[in-house]
Amino acid sequence: MNALTFDLFTQANTLNIDPVDAALHSQGVVLLVLVVLMLMSVMSWFIIGARAWALVQMRRDVVVFRRRFDACEQVLTSAEQLQAHVALPHFKLLVALLKESASYPEGIEPELSSLERALNRASEPLVAELESGLTLLGSIASSAPFIGLFGTVWGIMLAFGSLSDSGSVLQTVAPHIAEALVATAVGLFAAIPAVIGYNSLTRIVRHLVTDLDGFGLELINRVARERQQG
């Protein structure tokens, strides 16, 4: 072991290994790992960009929607005044509640439990829509480092497996080890933005879901009050 270590250090200055060149010349399993990781990286950046743009725009629209909704005197007639926001989950929740309320004849008050069930049925797909893409992004964030580590372990196994056929230790082992370590680096390159993006997008979604829940409770109270007032 000491002889191998000494040989590695004495020959280290004779090699100039470029990580990019090592990645381009990788073969077999290591090459497959690098391709998979790069595809995962591209996919994660696409999800981050698309979802961030959609969620930021939605948060901005929700502020406008809530301001206009609060200005409406009657919830039961507010849908027509808020038609510009039909794509918002808040508007869909409003429509679902108005439909449930309209199913009761005049003079019969809808039960609060019935309104709550209607809101729950409507909100579940809306929350799933808000969380779209986050599961895949979280999977990329958690699995990319391990896929890169697998490529590293495989490359090191190949490196030491080739020692028996060569008299020059470093010149034989170094390229394989370089390929192996590049796999780990690419794995981290794919995982780190995915982790940051996942946490940031989850925080935005959580804020929107909380606002949606609060809006649902406000809807129930206002609809019940307006029905009682006739």
PDB file of C-alpha atoms in Angstrom:
ATOM      1  CA  MET A   1       0.000   0.000   0.000  1.00  0.00           C
ATOM      2  CA  ASN A   2       2.836   2.404   0.826  1.00  0.00           C
ATOM      3  CA  ALA A   3       4.540   1.573  -2.462  1.00  0.00           C
ATOM      4  CA  LEU A   4       1.334   2.268  -4.379  1.00  0.00           C
ATOM      5  CA  THR A   5       0.859   5.601  -2.617  1.00  0.00           C
ATOM      6  CA  PHE A   6       4.474   6.593  -3.259  1.00  0.00           C
ATOM      7  CA  ASP A   7       4.135   5.659  -6.930  1.00  0.00           C
ATOM      8  CA  LEU A   8       0.963   7.752  -7.263  1.00  0.00           C
ATOM      9  CA  PHE A   9       2.621  10.828  -5.787  1.00  0.00           C
ATOM     10  CA  THR A  10       5.860  10.493  -7.744  1.00  0.00           C
ATOM     11  CA  GLN A  11       3.978  10.256 -11.051  1.00  0.00           C
ATOM     12  CA  ALA A  12       1.308  12.850 -10.257  1.00  0.00           C
ATOM     13  CA  ASN A  13       3.204  15.741 -11.839  1.00  0.00           C
ATOM     14  CA  THR A  14       3.526  13.909 -15.150  1.00  0.00           C
ATOM     15  CA  LEU A  15      -0.247  13.897 -15.849  1.00  0.00           C
ATOM     16  CA  ASN A  16      -2.568  16.749 -16.678  1.00  0.00           C
ATOM     17  CA  ILE A  17      -6.151  15.485 -16.498  1.00  0.00           C
ATOM     18  CA  ASP A  18      -8.961  17.799 -17.542  1.00  0.00           C
ATOM     19  CA  PRO A  19     -12.319  16.959 -15.888  1.00  0.00           C
ATOM     20  CA  VAL A  20     -14.233  17.948 -19.027  1.00  0.00           C
ATOM     21  CA  ASP A  21     -11.973  15.794 -21.163  1.00  0.00           C
ATOM     22  CA  ALA A  22     -12.390  12.931 -18.709  1.00  0.00           C
ATOM     23  CA  ALA A  23     -16.168  13.227 -18.958  1.00  0.00           C
ATOM     24  CA  LEU A  24     -16.092  13.317 -22.767  1.00  0.00           C
ATOM     25  CA  HIS A  25     -13.925  10.201 -22.896  1.00  0.00           C
ATOM     26  CA  SER A  26     -15.907   8.220 -20.316  1.00  0.00           C
ATOM     27  CA  GLN A  27     -17.330   4.903 -21.407  1.00  0.00           C
ATOM     28  CA  GLY A  28     -19.764   2.212 -20.368  1.00  0.00           C
ATOM     29  CA  VAL A  29     -21.608   2.558 -17.089  1.00  0.00           C
ATOM     30  CA  VAL A  30     -19.896   5.829 -16.145  1.00  0.00           C
ATOM     31  CA  LEU A  31     -20.965   7.406 -19.450  1.00  0.00           C
ATOM     32  CA  LEU A  32     -24.527   6.183 -18.905  1.00  0.00           C
ATOM     33  CA  VAL A  33     -24.529   7.703 -15.410  1.00  0.00           C
ATOM     34  CA  LEU A  34     -23.302  11.052 -16.759  1.00  0.00           C
ATOM     35  CA  VAL A  35     -25.978  11.106 -19.470  1.00  0.00           C
ATOM     36  CA  VAL A  36     -28.712  10.312 -16.943  1.00  0.00           C
ATOM     37  CA  LEU A  37     -27.473  13.019 -14.580  1.00  0.00           C
ATOM     38  CA  MET A  38     -27.328  15.640 -17.317  1.00  0.00           C
ATOM     39  CA  LEU A  39     -30.879  14.778 -18.378  1.00  0.00           C
ATOM     40  CA  MET A  40     -31.977  15.076 -14.751  1.00  0.00           C
ATOM     41  CA  SER A  41     -30.258  18.449 -14.496  1.00  0.00           C
ATOM     42  CA  VAL A  42     -31.979  19.770 -17.628  1.00  0.00           C
ATOM     43  CA  MET A  43     -35.308  18.445 -16.378  1.00  0.00           C
ATOM     44  CA  SER A  44     -34.897  20.049 -12.952  1.00  0.00           C
ATOM     45  CA  TRP A  45     -34.010  23.439 -14.446  1.00  0.00           C
ATOM     46  CA  PHE A  46     -37.049  23.243 -16.722  1.00  0.00           C
ATOM     47  CA  ILE A  47     -39.340  22.441 -13.777  1.00  0.00           C
ATOM     48  CA  ILE A  48     -37.809  25.193 -11.642  1.00  0.00           C
ATOM     49  CA  GLY A  49     -38.178  27.798 -14.390  1.00  0.00           C
ATOM     50  CA  ALA A  50     -41.697  26.828 -15.458  1.00  0.00           C
ATOM     51  CA  ARG A  51     -43.131  26.403 -11.973  1.00  0.00           C
ATOM     52  CA  ALA A  52     -41.412  29.502 -10.561  1.00  0.00           C
ATOM     53  CA  TRP A  53     -42.823  31.665 -13.344  1.00  0.00           C
ATOM     54  CA  ALA A  54     -46.325  30.192 -12.962  1.00  0.00           C
ATOM     55  CA  LEU A  55     -46.392  30.419  -9.156  1.00  0.00           C
ATOM     56  CA  VAL A  56     -44.993  33.949  -8.975  1.00  0.00           C
ATOM     57  CA  GLN A  57     -47.565  35.113 -11.518  1.00  0.00           C
ATOM     58  CA  MET A  58     -50.284  33.318  -9.557  1.00  0.00           C
ATOM     59  CA  ARG A  59     -49.295  34.993  -6.293  1.00  0.00           C
ATOM     60  CA  ARG A  60     -49.478  38.362  -8.020  1.00  0.00           C
ATOM     61  CA  ASP A  61     -52.900  37.568  -9.491  1.00  0.00           C
ATOM     62  CA  VAL A  62     -54.183  36.310  -6.135  1.00  0.00           C
ATOM     63  CA  VAL A  63     -53.422  39.685  -4.545  1.00  0.00           C
ATOM     64  CA  VAL A  64     -55.467  41.443  -7.239  1.00  0.00           C
ATOM     65  CA  PHE A  65     -58.249  38.865  -6.975  1.00  0.00           C
ATOM     66  CA  ARG A  66     -58.526  39.154  -3.196  1.00  0.00           C
ATOM     67  CA  ARG A  67     -58.633  42.950  -3.410  1.00  0.00           C
ATOM     68  CA  ARG A  68     -61.462  42.858  -5.959  1.00  0.00           C
ATOM     69  CA  PHE A  69     -63.274  40.106  -4.091  1.00  0.00           C
ATOM     70  CA  ASP A  70     -63.198  42.070  -0.840  1.00  0.00           C
ATOM     71  CA  ALA A  71     -64.726  44.999  -2.709  1.00  0.00           C
ATOM     72  CA  CYS A  72     -67.720  42.871  -3.773  1.00  0.00           C
ATOM     73  CA  GLU A  73     -70.768  43.521  -1.623  1.00  0.00           C
ATOM     74  CA  GLN A  74     -72.423  40.169  -2.371  1.00  0.00           C
ATOM     75  CA  VAL A  75     -70.468  36.906  -2.672  1.00  0.00           C
ATOM     76  CA  LEU A  76     -73.412  35.193  -4.360  1.00  0.00           C
ATOM     77  CA  THR A  77     -73.177  37.593  -7.301  1.00  0.00           C
ATOM     78  CA  SER A  78     -69.423  38.156  -7.332  1.00  0.00           C
ATOM     79  CA  ALA A  79     -68.490  35.498  -9.905  1.00  0.00           C
ATOM     80  CA  GLU A  80     -69.556  37.691 -12.809  1.00  0.00           C
ATOM     81  CA  GLN A  81     -67.376  40.536 -11.540  1.00  0.00           C
ATOM     82  CA  LEU A  82     -64.327  38.278 -11.220  1.00  0.00           C
ATOM     83  CA  GLN A  83     -64.441  36.552 -14.620  1.00  0.00           C
ATOM     84  CA  ALA A  84     -60.954  37.841 -15.437  1.00  0.00           C
ATOM     85  CA  HIS A  85     -59.533  35.440 -12.840  1.00  0.00           C
ATOM     86  CA  VAL A  86     -61.113  32.177 -14.030  1.00  0.00           C
ATOM     87  CA  ALA A  87     -57.718  30.424 -14.065  1.00  0.00           C
ATOM     88  CA  LEU A  88     -57.019  31.072 -10.384  1.00  0.00           C
ATOM     89  CA  PRO A  89     -57.675  28.282  -7.866  1.00  0.00           C
ATOM     90  CA  HIS A  90     -59.405  30.862  -5.666  1.00  0.00           C
ATOM     91  CA  PHE A  91     -61.952  31.588  -8.414  1.00  0.00           C
ATOM     92  CA  LYS A  92     -62.558  27.859  -8.963  1.00  0.00           C
ATOM     93  CA  LEU A  93     -63.161  27.487  -5.246  1.00  0.00           C
ATOM     94  CA  LEU A  94     -65.625  30.373  -5.371  1.00  0.00           C
ATOM     95  CA  VAL A  95     -67.523  28.803  -8.280  1.00  0.00           C
ATOM     96  CA  ALA A  96     -67.669  25.417  -6.511  1.00  0.00           C
ATOM     97  CA  LEU A  97     -69.139  26.993  -3.393  1.00  0.00           C
ATOM     98  CA  LEU A  98     -71.654  29.062  -5.352  1.00  0.00           C
ATOM     99  CA  LYS A  99     -72.834  25.931  -7.172  1.00  0.00           C
ATOM    100  CA  GLU A 100     -73.279  24.103  -3.882  1.00  0.00           C
ATOM    101  CA  SER A 101     -75.161  27.045  -2.402  1.00  0.00           C
ATOM    102  CA  ALA A 102     -77.363  27.370  -5.494  1.00  0.00           C
ATOM    103  CA  SER A 103     -78.399  23.710  -5.193  1.00  0.00           C
ATOM    104  CA  TYR A 104     -80.488  24.647  -2.127  1.00  0.00           C
ATOM    105  CA  PRO A 105     -83.935  26.123  -2.827  1.00  0.00           C
ATOM    106  CA  GLU A 106     -84.741  29.643  -1.736  1.00  0.00           C
ATOM    107  CA  GLY A 107     -85.545  29.795   1.960  1.00  0.00           C
ATOM    108  CA  ILE A 108     -83.575  26.652   2.860  1.00  0.00           C
ATOM    109  CA  GLU A 109     -80.215  27.381   4.422  1.00  0.00           C
ATOM    110  CA  PRO A 110     -77.302  25.157   3.307  1.00  0.00           C
ATOM    111  CA  GLU A 111     -75.582  23.286   6.101  1.00  0.00           C
ATOM    112  CA  LEU A 112     -72.058  24.427   6.893  1.00  0.00           C
ATOM    113  CA  SER A 113     -70.839  20.829   6.719  1.00  0.00           C
ATOM    114  CA  SER A 114     -72.206  20.581   3.182  1.00  0.00           C
ATOM    115  CA  LEU A 115     -70.380  23.734   2.151  1.00  0.00           C
ATOM    116  CA  GLU A 116     -67.175  22.485   3.774  1.00  0.00           C
ATOM    117  CA  ARG A 117     -67.401  19.168   1.912  1.00  0.00           C
ATOM    118  CA  ALA A 118     -67.912  21.024  -1.354  1.00  0.00           C
ATOM    119  CA  LEU A 119     -64.836  23.129  -0.676  1.00  0.00           C
ATOM    120  CA  ASN A 120     -62.758  20.082   0.233  1.00  0.00           C
ATOM    121  CA  ARG A 121     -63.766  18.308  -2.974  1.00  0.00           C
ATOM    122  CA  ALA A 122     -62.876  21.382  -5.002  1.00  0.00           C
ATOM    123  CA  SER A 123     -59.619  22.187  -3.208  1.00  0.00           C
ATOM    124  CA  GLU A 124     -57.969  18.748  -3.485  1.00  0.00           C
ATOM    125  CA  PRO A 125     -57.345  18.894  -7.271  1.00  0.00           C
ATOM    126  CA  LEU A 126     -56.412  22.564  -6.964  1.00  0.00           C
ATOM    127  CA  VAL A 127     -53.710  21.796  -4.381  1.00  0.00           C
ATOM    128  CA  ALA A 128     -52.467  18.918  -6.548  1.00  0.00           C
ATOM    129  CA  GLU A 129     -52.243  21.354  -9.464  1.00  0.00           C
ATOM    130  CA  LEU A 130     -50.225  23.802  -7.374  1.00  0.00           C
ATOM    131  CA  GLU A 131     -47.817  21.020  -6.365  1.00  0.00           C
ATOM    132  CA  SER A 132     -47.394  19.796  -9.945  1.00  0.00           C
ATOM    133  CA  GLY A 133     -43.778  18.972 -10.742  1.00  0.00           C
ATOM    134  CA  LEU A 134     -42.530  19.277  -7.162  1.00  0.00           C
ATOM    135  CA  THR A 135     -42.528  15.516  -6.551  1.00  0.00           C
ATOM    136  CA  LEU A 136     -40.291  14.930  -9.567  1.00  0.00           C
ATOM    137  CA  LEU A 137     -38.038  17.814  -8.549  1.00  0.00           C
ATOM    138  CA  GLY A 138     -37.718  16.393  -5.040  1.00  0.00           C
ATOM    139  CA  SER A 139     -36.879  12.968  -6.463  1.00  0.00           C
ATOM    140  CA  ILE A 140     -34.117  14.474  -8.598  1.00  0.00           C
ATOM    141  CA  ALA A 141     -32.742  16.375  -5.612  1.00  0.00           C
ATOM    142  CA  SER A 142     -32.583  13.260  -3.445  1.00  0.00           C
ATOM    143  CA  SER A 143     -31.432  10.692  -6.008  1.00  0.00           C
ATOM    144  CA  ALA A 144     -28.881  12.591  -8.142  1.00  0.00           C
ATOM    145  CA  PRO A 145     -26.036  12.463  -5.555  1.00  0.00           C
ATOM    146  CA  PHE A 146     -26.488   8.712  -5.130  1.00  0.00           C
ATOM    147  CA  ILE A 147     -26.538   8.111  -8.883  1.00  0.00           C
ATOM    148  CA  GLY A 148     -23.322  10.124  -9.145  1.00  0.00           C
ATOM    149  CA  LEU A 149     -21.835   8.133  -6.266  1.00  0.00           C
ATOM    150  CA  PHE A 150     -22.731   4.906  -8.049  1.00  0.00           C
ATOM    151  CA  GLY A 151     -20.829   6.122 -11.117  1.00  0.00           C
ATOM    152  CA  THR A 152     -17.859   7.010  -8.907  1.00  0.00           C
ATOM    153  CA  VAL A 153     -17.764   3.606  -7.234  1.00  0.00           C
ATOM    154  CA  TRP A 154     -18.061   1.856 -10.582  1.00  0.00           C
ATOM    155  CA  GLY A 155     -15.266   3.944 -12.093  1.00  0.00           C
ATOM    156  CA  ILE A 156     -12.943   3.262  -9.154  1.00  0.00           C
ATOM    157  CA  MET A 157     -13.659  -0.461  -9.444  1.00  0.00           C
ATOM    158  CA  LEU A 158     -12.634  -0.319 -13.101  1.00  0.00           C
ATOM    159  CA  ALA A 159      -9.532   1.684 -12.188  1.00  0.00           C
ATOM    160  CA  PHE A 160      -8.224  -0.861  -9.721  1.00  0.00           C
ATOM    161  CA  GLY A 161      -9.322  -3.717 -11.947  1.00  0.00           C
ATOM    162  CA  SER A 162      -6.948  -2.460 -14.643  1.00  0.00           C
ATOM    163  CA  LEU A 163      -3.867  -2.429 -12.397  1.00  0.00           C
ATOM    164  CA  SER A 164      -2.891  -6.000 -13.182  1.00  0.00           C
ATOM    165  CA  ASP A 165      -2.390  -5.217 -16.868  1.00  0.00           C
ATOM    166  CA  SER A 166      -0.048  -2.255 -16.485  1.00  0.00           C
ATOM    167  CA  GLY A 167       3.274  -1.429 -14.966  1.00  0.00           C
ATOM    168  CA  SER A 168       2.600   2.286 -14.580  1.00  0.00           C
ATOM    169  CA  VAL A 169       0.139   2.681 -11.753  1.00  0.00           C
ATOM    170  CA  LEU A 170      -0.852   6.336 -12.071  1.00  0.00           C
ATOM    171  CA  GLN A 171      -1.156   6.455 -15.848  1.00  0.00           C
ATOM    172  CA  THR A 172      -3.517   3.486 -15.679  1.00  0.00           C
ATOM    173  CA  VAL A 173      -5.584   4.434 -12.652  1.00  0.00           C
ATOM    174  CA  ALA A 174      -5.810   8.229 -12.985  1.00  0.00           C
ATOM    175  CA  PRO A 175      -8.104   8.439 -16.064  1.00  0.00           C
ATOM    176  CA  HIS A 176     -10.601   6.006 -14.530  1.00  0.00           C
ATOM    177  CA  ILE A 177     -10.562   7.823 -11.196  1.00  0.00           C
ATOM    178  CA  ALA A 178     -11.011  11.151 -12.991  1.00  0.00           C
ATOM    179  CA  GLU A 179     -14.077   9.785 -14.790  1.00  0.00           C
ATOM    180  CA  ALA A 180     -15.381   8.432 -11.497  1.00  0.00           C
ATOM    181  CA  LEU A 181     -15.003  11.725  -9.643  1.00  0.00           C
ATOM    182  CA  VAL A 182     -16.615  13.631 -12.509  1.00  0.00           C
ATOM    183  CA  ALA A 183     -19.711  11.465 -11.954  1.00  0.00           C
ATOM    184  CA  THR A 184     -19.901  12.659  -8.345  1.00  0.00           C
ATOM    185  CA  ALA A 185     -19.414  16.289  -9.404  1.00  0.00           C
ATOM    186  CA  VAL A 186     -22.153  16.071 -12.037  1.00  0.00           C
ATOM    187  CA  GLY A 187     -24.436  14.421  -9.482  1.00  0.00           C
ATOM    188  CA  LEU A 188     -23.964  17.366  -7.131  1.00  0.00           C
ATOM    189  CA  PHE A 189     -24.377  19.779 -10.050  1.00  0.00           C
ATOM    190  CA  ALA A 190     -27.794  18.248 -10.718  1.00  0.00           C
ATOM    191  CA  ALA A 191     -28.834  17.922  -7.072  1.00  0.00           C
ATOM    192  CA  ILE A 192     -27.926  21.295  -5.545  1.00  0.00           C
ATOM    193  CA  PRO A 193     -30.128  23.496  -7.805  1.00  0.00           C
ATOM    194  CA  ALA A 194     -32.920  20.928  -7.485  1.00  0.00           C
ATOM    195  CA  VAL A 195     -32.785  21.102  -3.672  1.00  0.00           C
ATOM    196  CA  ILE A 196     -32.792  24.911  -3.650  1.00  0.00           C
ATOM    197  CA  GLY A 197     -35.563  25.061  -6.242  1.00  0.00           C
ATOM    198  CA  TYR A 198     -37.661  22.457  -4.436  1.00  0.00           C
ATOM    199  CA  ASN A 199     -37.444  24.274  -1.105  1.00  0.00           C
ATOM    200  CA  SER A 200     -38.221  27.660  -2.659  1.00  0.00           C
ATOM    201  CA  LEU A 201     -41.164  26.413  -4.715  1.00  0.00           C
ATOM    202  CA  THR A 202     -42.541  24.419  -1.783  1.00  0.00           C
ATOM    203  CA  ARG A 203     -42.515  27.567   0.322  1.00  0.00           C
ATOM    204  CA  ILE A 204     -44.486  29.474  -2.350  1.00  0.00           C
ATOM    205  CA  VAL A 205     -46.976  26.612  -2.732  1.00  0.00           C
ATOM    206  CA  ARG A 206     -47.427  26.368   1.039  1.00  0.00           C
ATOM    207  CA  HIS A 207     -48.214  30.088   1.165  1.00  0.00           C
ATOM    208  CA  LEU A 208     -50.767  29.741  -1.650  1.00  0.00           C
ATOM    209  CA  VAL A 209     -52.412  26.702  -0.034  1.00  0.00           C
ATOM    210  CA  THR A 210     -52.671  28.515   3.300  1.00  0.00           C
ATOM    211  CA  ASP A 211     -54.227  31.504   1.563  1.00  0.00           C
ATOM    212  CA  LEU A 212     -56.604  29.174  -0.301  1.00  0.00           C
ATOM    213  CA  ASP A 213     -57.719  27.534   2.961  1.00  0.00           C
ATOM    214  CA  GLY A 214     -58.315  30.917   4.575  1.00  0.00           C
ATOM    215  CA  PHE A 215     -60.246  32.076   1.531  1.00  0.00           C
ATOM    216  CA  GLY A 216     -62.427  28.960   1.727  1.00  0.00           C
ATOM    217  CA  LEU A 217     -63.367  29.648   5.342  1.00  0.00           C
ATOM    218  CA  GLU A 218     -64.129  33.264   4.486  1.00  0.00           C
ATOM    219  CA  LEU A 219     -66.351  32.109   1.631  1.00  0.00           C
ATOM    220  CA  ILE A 220     -68.343  29.783   3.869  1.00  0.00           C
ATOM    221  CA  ASN A 221     -68.949  32.483   6.453  1.00  0.00           C
ATOM    222  CA  ARG A 222     -69.975  35.119   3.931  1.00  0.00           C
ATOM    223  CA  VAL A 223     -72.245  32.802   1.952  1.00  0.00           C
ATOM    224  CA  ALA A 224     -73.961  31.573   5.120  1.00  0.00           C
ATOM    225  CA  ARG A 225     -74.429  35.143   6.326  1.00  0.00           C
ATOM    226  CA  GLU A 226     -75.815  36.357   3.007  1.00  0.00           C
ATOM    227  CA  ARG A 227     -78.235  33.437   2.784  1.00  0.00           C
ATOM    228  CA  GLN A 228     -79.548  34.239   6.243  1.00  0.00           C
ATOM    229  CA  GLN A 229     -80.026  37.886   5.331  1.00  0.00           C
ATOM    230  CA  GLY A 230     -81.973  36.840   2.254  1.00  0.00           C
TER     231      GLY A 230
END
